[in-house]
Structures are given as C-alpha cells and as structure tokens.
PDB file of C-alpha atoms in Angstrom:
ATOM      1  CA  MET A   1       6.024 -10.116   9.051  1.00  0.00           C
ATOM      2  CA  GLN A   2       5.747  -8.133  12.299  1.00  0.00           C
ATOM      3  CA  ASP A   3       9.524  -8.216  12.718  1.00  0.00           C
ATOM      4  CA  GLU A   4      10.037  -6.922   9.187  1.00  0.00           C
ATOM      5  CA  LEU A   5       7.468  -4.146   9.618  1.00  0.00           C
ATOM      6  CA  ALA A   6       9.016  -3.150  12.955  1.00  0.00           C
ATOM      7  CA  SER A   7      12.287  -2.407  11.170  1.00  0.00           C
ATOM      8  CA  GLN A   8      10.585  -0.228   8.538  1.00  0.00           C
ATOM      9  CA  THR A   9       9.289   3.328   8.639  1.00  0.00           C
ATOM     10  CA  LYS A  10       5.507   3.470   8.728  1.00  0.00           C
ATOM     11  CA  ASP A  11       3.718   6.197   6.795  1.00  0.00           C
ATOM     12  CA  PRO A  12       1.241   7.610   9.338  1.00  0.00           C
ATOM     13  CA  SER A  13      -1.635   7.913   6.849  1.00  0.00           C
ATOM     14  CA  TYR A  14      -4.109   5.485   5.377  1.00  0.00           C
ATOM     15  CA  TYR A  15      -5.054   6.526   1.842  1.00  0.00           C
ATOM     16  CA  GLU A  16      -8.343   6.077   0.054  1.00  0.00           C
ATOM     17  CA  ILE A  17      -7.972   4.361  -3.303  1.00  0.00           C
ATOM     18  CA  LEU A  18      -9.454   6.336  -6.199  1.00  0.00           C
ATOM     19  CA  ASN A  19      -8.353   4.065  -9.042  1.00  0.00           C
ATOM     20  CA  ASN A  20      -8.184   0.441  -7.915  1.00  0.00           C
ATOM     21  CA  ALA A  21      -7.476  -0.882 -11.435  1.00  0.00           C
ATOM     22  CA  GLU A  22      -4.362   1.288 -11.798  1.00  0.00           C
ATOM     23  CA  LEU A  23      -3.180   0.432  -8.295  1.00  0.00           C
ATOM     24  CA  THR A  24      -3.609  -3.289  -8.986  1.00  0.00           C
ATOM     25  CA  LYS A  25      -1.676  -2.936 -12.259  1.00  0.00           C
ATOM     26  CA  LEU A  26       1.154  -1.099 -10.483  1.00  0.00           C
ATOM     27  CA  LEU A  27       1.333  -3.593  -7.621  1.00  0.00           C
ATOM     28  CA  GLU A  28       1.289  -6.622  -9.935  1.00  0.00           C
ATOM     29  CA  GLN A  29       3.973  -5.077 -12.146  1.00  0.00           C
ATOM     30  CA  ASP A  30       6.421  -3.769  -9.527  1.00  0.00           C
ATOM     31  CA  PHE A  31       5.725  -5.795  -6.366  1.00  0.00           C
ATOM     32  CA  THR A  32       5.413  -9.375  -5.193  1.00  0.00           C
ATOM     33  CA  LYS A  33       2.294 -10.383  -3.304  1.00  0.00           C
ATOM     34  CA  ILE A  34       3.004 -11.862   0.138  1.00  0.00           C
ATOM     35  CA  GLY A  35       0.526 -14.744  -0.064  1.00  0.00           C
ATOM     36  CA  GLU A  36       0.908 -16.060   3.461  1.00  0.00           C
ATOM     37  CA  CYS A  37      -0.107 -12.638   4.859  1.00  0.00           C
ATOM     38  CA  SER A  38      -2.924 -11.899   2.402  1.00  0.00           C
ATOM     39  CA  ASP A  39      -6.597 -12.779   2.493  1.00  0.00           C
ATOM     40  CA  LYS A  40      -9.833 -11.332   1.084  1.00  0.00           C
ATOM     41  CA  TYR A  41      -9.679  -8.372   3.517  1.00  0.00           C
ATOM     42  CA  SER A  42      -6.018  -7.392   3.269  1.00  0.00           C
ATOM     43  CA  GLN A  43      -3.381  -7.957   0.602  1.00  0.00           C
ATOM     44  CA  TRP A  44       0.300  -7.399   1.311  1.00  0.00           C
ATOM     45  CA  TYR A  45       2.950  -6.610  -1.309  1.00  0.00           C
ATOM     46  CA  THR A  46       6.687  -5.959  -1.211  1.00  0.00           C
ATOM     47  CA  ASN A  47       9.449  -4.972  -3.600  1.00  0.00           C
ATOM     48  CA  GLY A  48      12.261  -5.290  -1.057  1.00  0.00           C
ATOM     49  CA  GLN A  49      12.228  -1.556  -0.273  1.00  0.00           C
ATOM     50  CA  LEU A  50       8.541  -0.907   0.333  1.00  0.00           C
ATOM     51  CA  THR A  51       5.798  -2.984   1.921  1.00  0.00           C
ATOM     52  CA  ILE A  52       2.243  -2.125   0.906  1.00  0.00           C
ATOM     53  CA  ASP A  53      -0.943  -3.076   2.750  1.00  0.00           C
ATOM     54  CA  ARG A  54      -4.110  -2.817   0.669  1.00  0.00           C
ATOM     55  CA  GLY A  55      -6.782  -3.459   3.259  1.00  0.00           C
ATOM     56  CA  THR A  56     -10.515  -3.041   3.725  1.00  0.00           C
ATOM     57  CA  TRP A  57     -11.851  -0.166   5.803  1.00  0.00           C
ATOM     58  CA  LEU A  58     -13.626  -1.384   8.931  1.00  0.00           C
ATOM     59  CA  ASP A  59     -16.697   0.773   8.300  1.00  0.00           C
ATOM     60  CA  ARG A  60     -17.186   0.168   4.543  1.00  0.00           C
ATOM     61  CA  PRO A  61     -16.265  -2.357   1.857  1.00  0.00           C
ATOM     62  CA  GLU A  62     -13.793  -0.096   0.009  1.00  0.00           C
ATOM     63  CA  PHE A  63     -10.024  -0.553   0.160  1.00  0.00           C
ATOM     64  CA  TYR A  64      -7.312   1.669   1.646  1.00  0.00           C
ATOM     65  CA  ILE A  65      -3.568   1.594   1.132  1.00  0.00           C
ATOM     66  CA  HIS A  66      -0.927   1.845   3.867  1.00  0.00           C
ATOM     67  CA  VAL A  67       2.791   2.204   3.075  1.00  0.00           C
ATOM     68  CA  TYR A  68       5.894   1.023   4.935  1.00  0.00           C
ATOM     69  CA  GLY A  69       9.417   1.712   3.695  1.00  0.00           C
ATOM     70  CA  GLN A  70      13.111   1.753   4.486  1.00  0.00           C
ATOM     71  CA  ASP A  71      12.850   5.438   5.370  1.00  0.00           C
ATOM     72  CA  ARG A  72      10.405   8.343   5.304  1.00  0.00           C
ATOM     73  CA  GLU A  73      11.702   9.563   1.933  1.00  0.00           C
ATOM     74  CA  SER A  74      10.954   6.267   0.157  1.00  0.00           C
ATOM     75  CA  CYS A  75       7.413   6.266   1.581  1.00  0.00           C
ATOM     76  CA  ASN A  76       6.875   9.878   0.520  1.00  0.00           C
ATOM     77  CA  LYS A  77       8.141   9.239  -3.020  1.00  0.00           C
ATOM     78  CA  PHE A  78       5.766   6.333  -3.486  1.00  0.00           C
ATOM     79  CA  VAL A  79       2.786   8.245  -2.053  1.00  0.00           C
ATOM     80  CA  GLU A  80       3.609  11.273  -4.243  1.00  0.00           C
ATOM     81  CA  HIS A  81       3.717   9.008  -7.298  1.00  0.00           C
ATOM     82  CA  LEU A  82       0.283   7.591  -6.452  1.00  0.00           C
ATOM     83  CA  ASN A  83      -1.101  11.094  -5.847  1.00  0.00           C
ATOM     84  CA  GLN A  84       0.365  12.408  -9.091  1.00  0.00           C
ATOM     85  CA  TYR A  85      -1.459   9.719 -11.092  1.00  0.00           C
ATOM     86  CA  LYS A  86      -4.632  10.175  -9.019  1.00  0.00           C
ATOM     87  CA  ILE A  87      -4.559   6.590  -7.759  1.00  0.00           C
ATOM     88  CA  ILE A  88      -5.065   7.621  -4.114  1.00  0.00           C
ATOM     89  CA  ALA A  89      -6.612  10.537  -2.232  1.00  0.00           C
TER      90      ALA A  89
END
C-alpha cells in the first residue's frame, strides 16, 4: 500500500465528515474497500484512480477523510463533489 500511495498525489488536507451516511453510500457504490488495510480506526477504499482513507481523528472519535489520486486535478474534483453535496467540511 505504501508503494501505491507513494506514486499518487496526496491532497494536503484532512476533511471533517459532515454526512457519514452519504459518504458511506458513495464509497460503497463507487469504490472497493481494501480489507487488508482497514480496521476499526481507518478504512481504505480505491476505485483505481483515487484512494480514500476514512480514519479516526487522534483527539476525538469522529472520522476524517483523506484523498490520494493520480493527479491534483482528480483529487480536487472528488473533494469539490463532496463539498458540493455537503458531505465534508
């Protein structure tokens, strides 16, 4: 997984999740969960172009989302989509 992430562009921000139900629906519909990298604190998803980390903040039990992609534009498009539907802040 580290090798794959090293070859991807990392969005510099960690986003707070406003609507976890909608995010879960989107991830289950459009992405595949990477089971061997996921646990109760961090779940990893991929669709071949983007890799998504839905992890737990260290200082509270809520989740964040962190985006990796083939390039900056693909990360930005995905983040804009989530912002548009008020899934993240």
